[in-house]
Structures are given as C-alpha cells and as structure tokens.
C-alpha cells in the first residue's frame, strides 16, 4: 500500500493539462502515493446538476489531501442553459465547487506564497527581493454566500430596525434591491490571523500586515482590527500594522519588498493575492493551499483558461508549486525542496519554458525539464 492517498481533481480545461504535468514531477520524484480521481467541474454540472458530486467529497474524506486543477464557472443564466434538458426546470443553482470545498471541509486558511524567483523576467521592475505570503480567510467574509435579492419587506424592516442607514433604501422596491453580506466571526478572524503570525514566527519573518477597510466597513473591519491587535500583542518580536485595502494596492506596486506576511478576510485576500502574484510572474506561478485542521486542498490560482484548452500551452509551474506545498503538508520536505529547485533552475535557464516566459515549450515539456532539474 502506498504511504499517501491523494485525491486527484483535475477539473476543467487546462486544469487537466497542468495536473498531468504535476503527475510527471511526482512520479519522477517517486512520491509514494496513490492517486484517486475525483469528478468535479462544469461537465458534472451540465450532466448531473452538481459540479461537486457527493461521491467526490465522500472519496476525499478517505484521502490525506487533494490536488485540484481548475474549473470553469459561468454566470447563472448561462449555467442554467447548459444543463441537460431534463434538469433545466429543477431550480438548480450553480455554486463554485472550490468555494464549496473550502466551506464544507472548513479549509479556513488559504495560504498564497508569492516569492520572486531570481532571473524571472516577469518579476516586477526586475525586483528579486519580493517574498510575500498572503493568508486569506477562506470560509466567510463576502464568500459566506448569505445574499438576498429580491429583498422581502420583512427583511427590509428587520434591517431598518438595527441599522439607521437602511433608511436610504426603504423606498427602493424589493425586486430592485440586492444585498450581499460580509460575515466575520471572532473565531474566523482569530484563526486566520493566528495562522499568519504563527507562519511569521516559524519562518523568522518580522512583519505582518492586516489588509482591511475599517473606516468604512466599521463593524466587520472593526472586529478584524480588534482581533488583530490582540493577537499581535502575543508576538512582540513581529512588527504588526494594518493597511487599508486600497492603499496597500498602491504600496504593493510601489515597494513590495516592504511586506512579508499579509492577512485578510476572504474577498480582500482574493483581490490582493492576484495583485501579489503579478509582482512575481503572474498567474503562471501563483499557487495556494486551502488548509484546515484535518485536511487540505492545493491548487494553482489560475482558472481553466477555456481558450487554451487542449493546446498544452499554459505554464504548469503554478500547479507544480502547489504540488510542492502538498509535499510540505505531508511532511515530505526534501521532495518539496527539490521541486522548488527544479522550478528555480528551469526559470533561471529559460531553455524550456512556456510562452509567458518567452519560450515555446509545451506544458508537459516544462514538467519534464523541472523534473530533470529537481533530480540534479
Ligand atoms: C481564487 C478564485 C476563486 C475565488 C474563484 C474561482 C471562485 O478566484 O481561488 O482566488 O474567488 O476564490
Ligand atoms: Mn481569485
């Protein structure tokens, strides 16, 4: 029996291609694992009305961790039209499977490292000293899915009772009103903020920054700041401060080397992590771990890139680096270091790289090159 059971979730589009690439590296490095395929993605929405069938989550529960490729998401109307005819009138609603996985497995910590690889021509302004890890809360905030529209008179009245500002919307008819909530719990705030500080302490990092907007989002932002200040006091060796989300967008472009660890609620973390990824090469490199207390799902941050599907054109480095995070999670530290080295050498030499790095190599050729360099 293999040492590890890994749920293998390629998903849609180029997700399948980049996962093939990751498999080349795992096999070449002889990761002692059994890979169990899981159905997930657009195909299963269209055929079964569920992009994340129960058999997949059941299977995942028998594994140590998962690697996930990418999935296609489309607006609600298009999603309905693509269902097989017999499912069309069933009132089904499409929800992003990755967002569901994060919630259902309580994978509260979305860790997104953005580390400049020396010699990467895509590093912002040639900077090589960028090393920013984003800790994005992954189960609540604006992603909690608590939304209303049309809004009932009862809800309007209830909101008006507790929130004076609701008066500006009382005359708007319910059908012309839409409300999306941003939910922050103390527990949710505490565990992501603690994860960020623990990471900083473990890796000797000296700075942790909270990304928020408490001057406008007074309740939720206020709670985040309160919890942040309390936890920061437990880590006196670390300099902690908060930046507003808009301002940090500017600062990150201007002087990214000033930041080490960022922590944010779900949506701010989503936005800021795309920005950070672009500082060090963009989505071809952006990788992440969705980590909970008992389980974790690793994934590249990019989508399924339908226009490139079947072309084996996209950079597999993001997925291979997600694979590195998976190795670290499993305790396979030497293998993780080899993968990092393999990617770094491949980028530095730029002999076998994809179009984003100025090359002409195909996805799987890059994987072979990374493996060769990892084995050196
Ligand atoms: C990400 C993605 C997802 C998100 C999408 C695909 C739902 O953008 O992982 O950052 O918004 O979280
Ligand atoms: Mn995103």
mmCIF file of C-alpha atoms and ligand atoms in Angstrom:
data_model
loop_
_atom_site.group_PDB
_atom_site.id
_atom_site.type_symbol
_atom_site.label_atom_id
_atom_site.label_comp_id
_atom_site.label_asym_id
_atom_site.label_seq_id
_atom_site.Cartn_x
_atom_site.Cartn_y
_atom_site.Cartn_z
ATOM 1 C CA UNK A 1 0.000 0.000 0.000
ATOM 2 C CA UNK A 2 1.210 3.469 -0.813
ATOM 3 C CA UNK A 3 2.112 5.799 2.034
ATOM 4 C CA UNK A 4 -0.329 8.537 0.985
ATOM 5 C CA UNK A 5 -3.738 8.677 -0.633
ATOM 6 C CA UNK A 6 -4.158 11.843 -2.666
ATOM 7 C CA UNK A 7 -7.452 12.988 -4.152
ATOM 8 C CA UNK A 8 -6.783 13.966 -7.760
ATOM 9 C CA UNK A 9 -9.171 16.649 -9.020
ATOM 10 C CA UNK A 10 -8.194 17.943 -12.471
ATOM 11 C CA UNK A 11 -11.486 19.741 -13.136
ATOM 12 C CA UNK A 12 -11.967 21.589 -16.436
ATOM 13 C CA UNK A 13 -9.986 22.982 -19.329
ATOM 14 C CA UNK A 14 -6.286 23.403 -18.756
ATOM 15 C CA UNK A 15 -6.798 22.046 -15.245
ATOM 16 C CA UNK A 16 -6.387 18.569 -16.756
ATOM 17 C CA UNK A 17 -3.187 19.556 -18.554
ATOM 18 C CA UNK A 18 -1.432 21.157 -15.603
ATOM 19 C CA UNK A 19 -2.360 18.197 -13.411
ATOM 20 C CA UNK A 20 -0.763 15.834 -15.946
ATOM 21 C CA UNK A 21 2.333 17.980 -15.603
ATOM 22 C CA UNK A 22 2.292 17.746 -11.803
ATOM 23 C CA UNK A 23 1.974 13.970 -12.060
ATOM 24 C CA UNK A 24 5.148 13.789 -14.157
ATOM 25 C CA UNK A 25 7.040 15.526 -11.358
ATOM 26 C CA UNK A 26 5.511 13.463 -8.522
ATOM 27 C CA UNK A 27 6.164 10.199 -10.355
ATOM 28 C CA UNK A 28 9.703 11.198 -11.289
ATOM 29 C CA UNK A 29 10.464 12.070 -7.672
ATOM 30 C CA UNK A 30 8.837 8.804 -6.578
ATOM 31 C CA UNK A 31 6.282 10.260 -4.220
ATOM 32 C CA UNK A 32 4.885 7.171 -2.510
ATOM 33 C CA UNK A 33 1.253 7.950 -3.200
ATOM 34 C CA UNK A 34 -1.902 6.510 -4.627
ATOM 35 C CA UNK A 35 -3.945 9.000 -6.663
ATOM 36 C CA UNK A 36 -7.711 8.736 -6.637
ATOM 37 C CA UNK A 37 -9.523 10.575 -9.391
ATOM 38 C CA UNK A 38 -12.483 12.733 -8.376
ATOM 39 C CA UNK A 39 -15.209 14.055 -10.679
ATOM 40 C CA UNK A 40 -15.512 17.815 -10.369
ATOM 41 C CA UNK A 41 -16.343 20.703 -12.682
ATOM 42 C CA UNK A 42 -18.539 22.018 -15.420
ATOM 43 C CA UNK A 43 -19.197 18.646 -17.098
ATOM 44 C CA UNK A 44 -20.860 17.359 -13.922
ATOM 45 C CA UNK A 45 -22.929 20.485 -13.542
ATOM 46 C CA UNK A 46 -24.250 20.052 -17.083
ATOM 47 C CA UNK A 47 -24.873 16.298 -16.822
ATOM 48 C CA UNK A 48 -25.864 15.910 -13.172
ATOM 49 C CA UNK A 49 -26.737 19.385 -11.948
ATOM 50 C CA UNK A 50 -23.883 19.276 -9.448
ATOM 51 C CA UNK A 51 -20.296 20.297 -10.225
ATOM 52 C CA UNK A 52 -19.130 18.691 -6.976
ATOM 53 C CA UNK A 53 -20.932 15.343 -6.720
ATOM 54 C CA UNK A 54 -21.244 13.772 -3.282
ATOM 55 C CA UNK A 55 -19.221 10.755 -4.407
ATOM 56 C CA UNK A 56 -16.267 13.126 -4.845
ATOM 57 C CA UNK A 57 -16.442 14.657 -1.366
ATOM 58 C CA UNK A 58 -17.020 11.158 0.092
ATOM 59 C CA UNK A 59 -13.905 9.919 -1.687
ATOM 60 C CA UNK A 60 -11.907 12.936 -0.498
ATOM 61 C CA UNK A 61 -12.713 12.035 3.084
ATOM 62 C CA UNK A 62 -10.741 8.807 2.609
ATOM 63 C CA UNK A 63 -7.604 10.663 1.474
ATOM 64 C CA UNK A 64 -4.796 12.638 3.125
ATOM 65 C CA UNK A 65 -5.094 15.734 0.953
ATOM 66 C CA UNK A 66 -6.093 16.823 -2.551
ATOM 67 C CA UNK A 67 -4.582 18.455 -5.585
ATOM 68 C CA UNK A 68 -7.036 20.447 -7.656
ATOM 69 C CA UNK A 69 -6.606 21.853 -11.189
ATOM 70 C CA UNK A 70 -9.129 24.446 -12.290
ATOM 71 C CA UNK A 71 -12.793 24.813 -13.079
ATOM 72 C CA UNK A 72 -14.963 26.775 -15.402
ATOM 73 C CA UNK A 73 -17.628 28.956 -13.823
ATOM 74 C CA UNK A 74 -20.256 30.812 -15.818
ATOM 75 C CA UNK A 75 -22.969 33.314 -14.869
ATOM 76 C CA UNK A 76 -26.192 31.802 -13.528
ATOM 77 C CA UNK A 77 -28.182 32.258 -16.752
ATOM 78 C CA UNK A 78 -25.641 30.546 -18.964
ATOM 79 C CA UNK A 79 -25.189 27.850 -16.343
ATOM 80 C CA UNK A 80 -28.913 27.054 -16.497
ATOM 81 C CA UNK A 81 -28.915 26.940 -20.291
ATOM 82 C CA UNK A 82 -26.124 24.402 -20.394
ATOM 83 C CA UNK A 83 -27.881 21.894 -18.155
ATOM 84 C CA UNK A 84 -29.214 18.762 -19.850
ATOM 85 C CA UNK A 85 -32.892 19.460 -20.737
ATOM 86 C CA UNK A 86 -34.342 17.198 -18.028
ATOM 87 C CA UNK A 87 -32.588 19.230 -15.292
ATOM 88 C CA UNK A 88 -33.435 22.687 -16.622
ATOM 89 C CA UNK A 89 -36.653 23.300 -14.695
ATOM 90 C CA UNK A 90 -35.494 21.922 -11.387
ATOM 91 C CA UNK A 91 -34.482 25.312 -9.976
ATOM 92 C CA UNK A 92 -30.832 24.272 -9.604
ATOM 93 C CA UNK A 93 -28.259 26.971 -8.800
ATOM 94 C CA UNK A 94 -24.599 26.821 -9.719
ATOM 95 C CA UNK A 95 -22.121 27.329 -6.895
ATOM 96 C CA UNK A 96 -18.368 27.334 -7.395
ATOM 97 C CA UNK A 97 -17.117 23.883 -6.305
ATOM 98 C CA UNK A 98 -13.832 25.223 -4.943
ATOM 99 C CA UNK A 99 -15.660 27.722 -2.746
ATOM 100 C CA UNK A 100 -17.867 24.855 -1.554
ATOM 101 C CA UNK A 101 -14.882 22.628 -0.830
ATOM 102 C CA UNK A 102 -13.357 25.377 1.272
ATOM 103 C CA UNK A 103 -16.541 25.708 3.291
ATOM 104 C CA UNK A 104 -17.522 22.053 3.521
ATOM 105 C CA UNK A 105 -14.074 20.890 4.647
ATOM 106 C CA UNK A 106 -13.600 24.020 6.770
ATOM 107 C CA UNK A 107 -10.343 24.844 4.979
ATOM 108 C CA UNK A 108 -10.168 28.203 6.667
ATOM 109 C CA UNK A 109 -6.617 29.131 5.785
ATOM 110 C CA UNK A 110 -5.762 29.997 2.200
ATOM 111 C CA UNK A 111 -2.004 30.340 2.101
ATOM 112 C CA UNK A 112 -0.647 32.017 -1.027
ATOM 113 C CA UNK A 113 3.126 32.460 -1.271
ATOM 114 C CA UNK A 114 4.493 34.998 -3.754
ATOM 115 C CA UNK A 115 8.240 34.554 -3.900
ATOM 116 C CA UNK A 116 10.322 36.115 -6.655
ATOM 117 C CA UNK A 117 12.441 33.553 -8.455
ATOM 118 C CA UNK A 118 15.849 35.037 -9.319
ATOM 119 C CA UNK A 119 16.164 35.609 -13.043
ATOM 120 C CA UNK A 120 12.437 35.542 -13.723
ATOM 121 C CA UNK A 121 11.984 38.199 -16.424
ATOM 122 C CA UNK A 122 8.424 38.721 -15.167
ATOM 123 C CA UNK A 123 9.411 39.952 -11.700
ATOM 124 C CA UNK A 124 8.044 43.468 -11.259
ATOM 125 C CA UNK A 125 10.719 46.021 -12.213
ATOM 126 C CA UNK A 126 13.325 43.274 -12.040
ATOM 127 C CA UNK A 127 12.996 43.078 -8.263
ATOM 128 C CA UNK A 128 14.266 39.825 -6.798
ATOM 129 C CA UNK A 129 13.708 40.520 -3.122
ATOM 130 C CA UNK A 130 9.939 40.060 -3.108
ATOM 131 C CA UNK A 131 8.700 37.437 -0.669
ATOM 132 C CA UNK A 132 5.107 37.964 0.418
ATOM 133 C CA UNK A 133 2.808 35.281 1.744
ATOM 134 C CA UNK A 134 -0.881 36.090 1.813
ATOM 135 C CA UNK A 135 -3.092 34.455 4.431
ATOM 136 C CA UNK A 136 -6.608 34.716 3.098
ATOM 137 C CA UNK A 137 -9.551 33.741 5.264
ATOM 138 C CA UNK A 138 -11.349 31.107 3.263
ATOM 139 C CA UNK A 139 -14.759 30.294 4.699
ATOM 140 C CA UNK A 140 -16.624 33.507 5.493
ATOM 141 C CA UNK A 141 -16.496 37.239 4.647
ATOM 142 C CA UNK A 142 -18.179 38.089 1.351
ATOM 143 C CA UNK A 143 -17.934 34.435 0.332
ATOM 144 C CA UNK A 144 -20.256 33.208 3.057
ATOM 145 C CA UNK A 145 -22.967 33.100 0.406
ATOM 146 C CA UNK A 146 -25.532 34.930 2.529
ATOM 147 C CA UNK A 147 -27.236 37.079 -0.075
ATOM 148 C CA UNK A 148 -30.679 38.467 -0.754
ATOM 149 C CA UNK A 149 -32.444 39.638 -3.867
ATOM 150 C CA UNK A 150 -35.266 40.373 -4.367
ATOM 151 C CA UNK A 151 -35.470 41.613 -0.799
ATOM 152 C CA UNK A 152 -38.644 40.987 1.184
ATOM 153 C CA UNK A 153 -40.400 43.754 3.127
ATOM 154 C CA UNK A 154 -39.817 41.745 6.320
ATOM 155 C CA UNK A 155 -36.093 41.729 5.764
ATOM 156 C CA UNK A 156 -36.072 45.436 4.908
ATOM 157 C CA UNK A 157 -37.946 46.210 8.113
ATOM 158 C CA UNK A 158 -35.667 43.986 10.186
ATOM 159 C CA UNK A 159 -32.581 45.638 8.757
ATOM 160 C CA UNK A 160 -34.004 49.121 9.318
ATOM 161 C CA UNK A 161 -34.573 48.267 12.951
ATOM 162 C CA UNK A 162 -30.899 47.607 13.620
ATOM 163 C CA UNK A 163 -29.221 49.813 11.033
ATOM 164 C CA UNK A 164 -30.118 53.500 10.711
ATOM 165 C CA UNK A 165 -28.561 53.740 7.230
ATOM 166 C CA UNK A 166 -31.191 51.372 5.881
ATOM 167 C CA UNK A 167 -33.472 54.412 5.665
ATOM 168 C CA UNK A 168 -31.863 55.323 2.343
ATOM 169 C CA UNK A 169 -33.127 52.098 0.789
ATOM 170 C CA UNK A 170 -36.618 51.734 2.230
ATOM 171 C CA UNK A 171 -38.264 53.301 -0.836
ATOM 172 C CA UNK A 172 -36.486 51.007 -3.278
ATOM 173 C CA UNK A 173 -38.804 48.164 -4.287
ATOM 174 C CA UNK A 174 -37.610 44.768 -3.071
ATOM 175 C CA UNK A 175 -37.181 43.494 -6.621
ATOM 176 C CA UNK A 176 -34.824 46.386 -7.376
ATOM 177 C CA UNK A 177 -32.673 45.656 -4.359
ATOM 178 C CA UNK A 178 -29.847 43.161 -3.890
ATOM 179 C CA UNK A 179 -27.904 42.601 -0.686
ATOM 180 C CA UNK A 180 -24.695 40.610 -0.283
ATOM 181 C CA UNK A 181 -23.352 40.302 3.234
ATOM 182 C CA UNK A 182 -19.810 40.206 4.571
ATOM 183 C CA UNK A 183 -19.784 37.997 7.630
ATOM 184 C CA UNK A 184 -16.857 38.000 10.033
ATOM 185 C CA UNK A 185 -16.871 35.858 13.153
ATOM 186 C CA UNK A 186 -14.434 36.296 16.021
ATOM 187 C CA UNK A 187 -13.407 32.661 15.651
ATOM 188 C CA UNK A 188 -12.873 33.080 11.898
ATOM 189 C CA UNK A 189 -10.812 36.222 12.400
ATOM 190 C CA UNK A 190 -8.773 34.684 15.201
ATOM 191 C CA UNK A 191 -7.770 31.524 13.432
ATOM 192 C CA UNK A 192 -6.616 33.161 10.186
ATOM 193 C CA UNK A 193 -4.759 35.937 11.994
ATOM 194 C CA UNK A 194 -3.099 33.417 14.275
ATOM 195 C CA UNK A 195 -2.093 31.304 11.269
ATOM 196 C CA UNK A 196 -0.394 34.365 9.768
ATOM 197 C CA UNK A 197 1.550 35.150 12.945
ATOM 198 C CA UNK A 198 2.497 31.514 13.501
ATOM 199 C CA UNK A 199 3.849 31.345 9.955
ATOM 200 C CA UNK A 200 5.858 34.525 10.534
ATOM 201 C CA UNK A 201 7.302 33.190 13.785
ATOM 202 C CA UNK A 202 8.141 29.800 12.283
ATOM 203 C CA UNK A 203 9.980 31.260 9.309
ATOM 204 C CA UNK A 204 11.608 34.161 11.134
ATOM 205 C CA UNK A 205 9.625 36.808 9.316
ATOM 206 C CA UNK A 206 9.428 40.165 11.029
ATOM 207 C CA UNK A 207 6.346 41.847 9.575
ATOM 208 C CA UNK A 208 2.643 41.006 9.480
ATOM 209 C CA UNK A 209 0.127 43.376 7.889
ATOM 210 C CA UNK A 210 -3.642 43.229 8.140
ATOM 211 C CA UNK A 211 -5.450 44.286 4.949
ATOM 212 C CA UNK A 212 -8.774 45.902 5.845
ATOM 213 C CA UNK A 213 -11.065 48.910 5.443
ATOM 214 C CA UNK A 214 -12.332 49.594 8.954
ATOM 215 C CA UNK A 215 -13.032 53.267 8.339
ATOM 216 C CA UNK A 216 -15.900 52.262 6.030
ATOM 217 C CA UNK A 217 -16.735 48.680 6.970
ATOM 218 C CA UNK A 218 -16.921 49.632 10.611
ATOM 219 C CA UNK A 219 -18.449 46.509 12.104
ATOM 220 C CA UNK A 220 -16.643 43.751 10.245
ATOM 221 C CA UNK A 221 -13.435 45.709 9.684
ATOM 222 C CA UNK A 222 -13.560 46.847 13.295
ATOM 223 C CA UNK A 223 -13.739 43.268 14.528
ATOM 224 C CA UNK A 224 -10.815 42.272 12.307
ATOM 225 C CA UNK A 225 -8.662 45.107 13.659
ATOM 226 C CA UNK A 226 -9.625 44.351 17.248
ATOM 227 C CA UNK A 227 -8.686 40.679 16.927
ATOM 228 C CA UNK A 228 -5.512 41.534 15.000
ATOM 229 C CA UNK A 229 -4.283 43.907 17.715
ATOM 230 C CA UNK A 230 -4.995 41.383 20.434
ATOM 231 C CA UNK A 231 -3.143 38.552 18.708
ATOM 232 C CA UNK A 232 -0.273 40.801 17.574
ATOM 233 C CA UNK A 233 0.470 41.527 21.240
ATOM 234 C CA UNK A 234 1.336 37.848 21.690
ATOM 235 C CA UNK A 235 4.109 38.155 19.094
ATOM 236 C CA UNK A 236 6.268 41.030 20.347
ATOM 237 C CA UNK A 237 9.160 40.126 18.032
ATOM 238 C CA UNK A 238 6.968 40.832 14.991
ATOM 239 C CA UNK A 239 6.089 44.303 13.736
ATOM 240 C CA UNK A 240 2.363 44.355 13.061
ATOM 241 C CA UNK A 241 0.257 47.046 11.434
ATOM 242 C CA UNK A 242 -2.863 47.381 9.337
ATOM 243 C CA UNK A 243 -3.183 48.996 5.908
ATOM 244 C CA UNK A 244 -6.352 49.930 4.115
ATOM 245 C CA UNK A 245 -7.031 47.644 1.171
ATOM 246 C CA UNK A 246 -6.968 50.456 -1.403
ATOM 247 C CA UNK A 247 -3.753 51.976 -0.103
ATOM 248 C CA UNK A 248 -1.939 48.666 0.072
ATOM 249 C CA UNK A 249 -2.774 48.066 -3.593
ATOM 250 C CA UNK A 250 -0.654 51.105 -4.338
ATOM 251 C CA UNK A 251 2.097 50.310 -1.829
ATOM 252 C CA UNK A 252 2.466 46.755 -3.069
ATOM 253 C CA UNK A 253 3.218 48.005 -6.549
ATOM 254 C CA UNK A 254 5.468 50.779 -5.291
ATOM 255 C CA UNK A 255 7.572 48.938 -2.713
ATOM 256 C CA UNK A 256 6.626 45.274 -2.413
ATOM 257 C CA UNK A 257 9.831 44.456 -0.536
ATOM 258 C CA UNK A 258 8.375 46.290 2.464
ATOM 259 C CA UNK A 259 5.879 43.468 3.099
ATOM 260 C CA UNK A 260 6.361 39.907 4.346
ATOM 261 C CA UNK A 261 3.075 38.425 5.549
ATOM 262 C CA UNK A 262 -0.375 39.775 4.692
ATOM 263 C CA UNK A 263 -3.564 38.638 6.347
ATOM 264 C CA UNK A 264 -7.022 39.460 5.052
ATOM 265 C CA UNK A 265 -10.638 38.433 5.034
ATOM 266 C CA UNK A 266 -11.848 36.407 2.083
ATOM 267 C CA UNK A 267 -12.571 38.971 -0.654
ATOM 268 C CA UNK A 268 -9.752 41.365 0.168
ATOM 269 C CA UNK A 269 -7.425 38.355 0.283
ATOM 270 C CA UNK A 270 -8.718 37.213 -3.092
ATOM 271 C CA UNK A 271 -8.039 40.588 -4.697
ATOM 272 C CA UNK A 272 -4.734 41.317 -3.045
ATOM 273 C CA UNK A 273 -3.348 37.855 -3.772
ATOM 274 C CA UNK A 274 -3.860 38.282 -7.528
ATOM 275 C CA UNK A 275 -2.011 41.567 -7.249
ATOM 276 C CA UNK A 276 0.831 39.939 -5.310
ATOM 277 C CA UNK A 277 1.108 37.125 -7.822
ATOM 278 C CA UNK A 278 1.685 39.649 -10.588
ATOM 279 C CA UNK A 279 4.659 41.061 -8.695
ATOM 280 C CA UNK A 280 6.478 37.760 -9.159
ATOM 281 C CA UNK A 281 5.388 36.466 -12.550
ATOM 282 C CA UNK A 282 1.606 36.355 -12.576
ATOM 283 C CA UNK A 283 -0.866 33.526 -12.613
ATOM 284 C CA UNK A 284 1.587 31.134 -14.246
ATOM 285 C CA UNK A 285 3.290 30.961 -10.855
ATOM 286 C CA UNK A 286 0.511 31.639 -8.355
ATOM 287 C CA UNK A 287 -0.139 28.637 -6.168
ATOM 288 C CA UNK A 288 -2.028 28.105 -2.971
ATOM 289 C CA UNK A 289 -3.066 25.776 -0.221
ATOM 290 C CA UNK A 290 -6.546 25.662 1.275
ATOM 291 C CA UNK A 291 -5.686 24.336 4.680
ATOM 292 C CA UNK A 292 -7.922 23.272 7.554
ATOM 293 C CA UNK A 293 -7.306 21.436 10.799
ATOM 294 C CA UNK A 294 -7.692 17.984 9.262
ATOM 295 C CA UNK A 295 -7.495 18.317 5.516
ATOM 296 C CA UNK A 296 -6.055 20.456 2.748
ATOM 297 C CA UNK A 297 -6.635 21.104 -0.946
ATOM 298 C CA UNK A 298 -3.776 22.537 -3.011
ATOM 299 C CA UNK A 299 -4.349 24.366 -6.272
ATOM 300 C CA UNK A 300 -2.959 26.813 -8.798
ATOM 301 C CA UNK A 301 -4.754 30.149 -8.538
ATOM 302 C CA UNK A 302 -5.449 30.431 -12.258
ATOM 303 C CA UNK A 303 -8.688 29.384 -13.916
ATOM 304 C CA UNK A 304 -9.452 26.808 -16.583
ATOM 305 C CA UNK A 305 -8.469 29.131 -19.484
ATOM 306 C CA UNK A 306 -11.024 27.729 -21.980
ATOM 307 C CA UNK A 307 -9.348 29.436 -24.939
ATOM 308 C CA UNK A 308 -6.167 27.425 -24.347
ATOM 309 C CA UNK A 309 -7.824 24.094 -23.618
ATOM 310 C CA UNK A 310 -6.240 21.152 -25.394
ATOM 311 C CA UNK A 311 -3.256 23.189 -26.561
ATOM 312 C CA UNK A 312 -0.841 22.232 -23.748
ATOM 313 C CA UNK A 313 0.325 25.797 -23.795
ATOM 314 C CA UNK A 314 -0.023 27.090 -20.251
ATOM 315 C CA UNK A 315 2.684 27.286 -17.637
ATOM 316 C CA UNK A 316 2.423 24.310 -15.257
ATOM 317 C CA UNK A 317 4.663 25.939 -12.646
ATOM 318 C CA UNK A 318 1.739 27.183 -10.549
ATOM 319 C CA UNK A 319 0.373 23.650 -10.212
ATOM 320 C CA UNK A 320 3.785 22.111 -9.685
ATOM 321 C CA UNK A 321 4.440 24.640 -6.918
ATOM 322 C CA UNK A 322 1.035 23.772 -5.447
ATOM 323 C CA UNK A 323 2.348 20.203 -5.529
ATOM 324 C CA UNK A 324 5.360 21.417 -3.580
ATOM 325 C CA UNK A 325 3.045 22.824 -0.922
ATOM 326 C CA UNK A 326 1.272 19.470 -0.827
ATOM 327 C CA UNK A 327 4.620 17.733 -0.207
ATOM 328 C CA UNK A 328 5.373 20.141 2.636
ATOM 329 C CA UNK A 329 1.926 19.453 4.113
ATOM 330 C CA UNK A 330 2.619 15.713 4.000
ATOM 331 C CA UNK A 331 5.987 16.239 5.667
ATOM 332 C CA UNK A 332 7.964 15.391 2.510
ATOM 333 C CA UNK A 333 10.327 18.309 2.957
ATOM 334 C CA UNK A 334 13.168 17.025 0.825
ATOM 335 C CA UNK A 335 10.833 16.482 -2.089
ATOM 336 C CA UNK A 336 9.386 19.960 -1.621
ATOM 337 C CA UNK A 337 12.885 21.439 -1.727
ATOM 338 C CA UNK A 338 13.659 19.512 -4.904
ATOM 339 C CA UNK A 339 10.541 20.812 -6.619
ATOM 340 C CA UNK A 340 11.450 24.371 -5.659
ATOM 341 C CA UNK A 341 14.944 23.870 -7.012
ATOM 342 C CA UNK A 342 13.587 22.313 -10.209
ATOM 343 C CA UNK A 343 11.325 25.279 -10.863
ATOM 344 C CA UNK A 344 14.009 27.831 -9.975
ATOM 345 C CA UNK A 345 16.611 26.310 -12.305
ATOM 346 C CA UNK A 346 14.101 25.997 -15.134
ATOM 347 C CA UNK A 347 13.175 29.663 -14.786
ATOM 348 C CA UNK A 348 16.766 30.785 -14.469
ATOM 349 C CA UNK A 349 17.954 28.935 -17.583
ATOM 350 C CA UNK A 350 14.794 29.610 -19.586
ATOM 351 C CA UNK A 351 15.683 26.881 -22.086
ATOM 352 C CA UNK A 352 12.397 25.021 -21.775
ATOM 353 C CA UNK A 353 9.653 27.450 -20.745
ATOM 354 C CA UNK A 354 6.136 28.369 -21.859
ATOM 355 C CA UNK A 355 5.058 31.437 -23.819
ATOM 356 C CA UNK A 356 4.557 33.654 -20.745
ATOM 357 C CA UNK A 357 8.292 33.354 -20.073
ATOM 358 C CA UNK A 358 9.184 33.994 -23.688
ATOM 359 C CA UNK A 359 9.555 30.337 -24.649
ATOM 360 C CA UNK A 360 7.774 27.946 -26.973
ATOM 361 C CA UNK A 361 7.774 24.802 -24.846
ATOM 362 C CA UNK A 362 4.614 22.861 -24.121
ATOM 363 C CA UNK A 363 3.163 22.270 -20.680
ATOM 364 C CA UNK A 364 4.445 18.716 -20.316
ATOM 365 C CA UNK A 365 7.893 19.520 -21.696
ATOM 366 C CA UNK A 366 8.263 22.104 -18.940
ATOM 367 C CA UNK A 367 7.270 19.464 -16.389
ATOM 368 C CA UNK A 368 9.981 17.120 -17.720
ATOM 369 C CA UNK A 369 12.531 19.930 -17.523
ATOM 370 C CA UNK A 370 11.525 20.764 -13.939
ATOM 371 C CA UNK A 371 11.858 17.109 -13.009
ATOM 372 C CA UNK A 372 15.283 16.872 -14.632
ATOM 373 C CA UNK A 373 16.435 19.939 -12.698
ATOM 374 C CA UNK A 374 14.840 18.705 -9.487
ATOM 375 C CA UNK A 375 16.849 15.484 -9.744
ATOM 376 C CA UNK A 376 20.180 17.286 -10.222
HETATM 377 C C1 LIG B 1 -9.433 32.073 -6.327
HETATM 378 C C2 LIG B 1 -10.503 32.191 -7.380
HETATM 379 C C3 LIG B 1 -11.836 31.747 -6.795
HETATM 380 C C4 LIG B 1 -12.180 32.694 -5.689
HETATM 381 C C5 LIG B 1 -12.984 31.644 -7.824
HETATM 382 C C6 LIG B 1 -12.659 30.651 -8.905
HETATM 383 C C7 LIG B 1 -14.297 31.328 -7.197
HETATM 384 O O1 LIG B 1 -10.545 33.477 -7.886
HETATM 385 O O2 LIG B 1 -9.180 30.963 -5.846
HETATM 386 O O3 LIG B 1 -8.855 33.086 -5.957
HETATM 387 O O4 LIG B 1 -12.781 33.745 -5.927
HETATM 388 O O5 LIG B 1 -11.820 32.388 -4.555
HETATM 389 MN MN1 LIG B 2 -9.056 34.805 -7.015
#
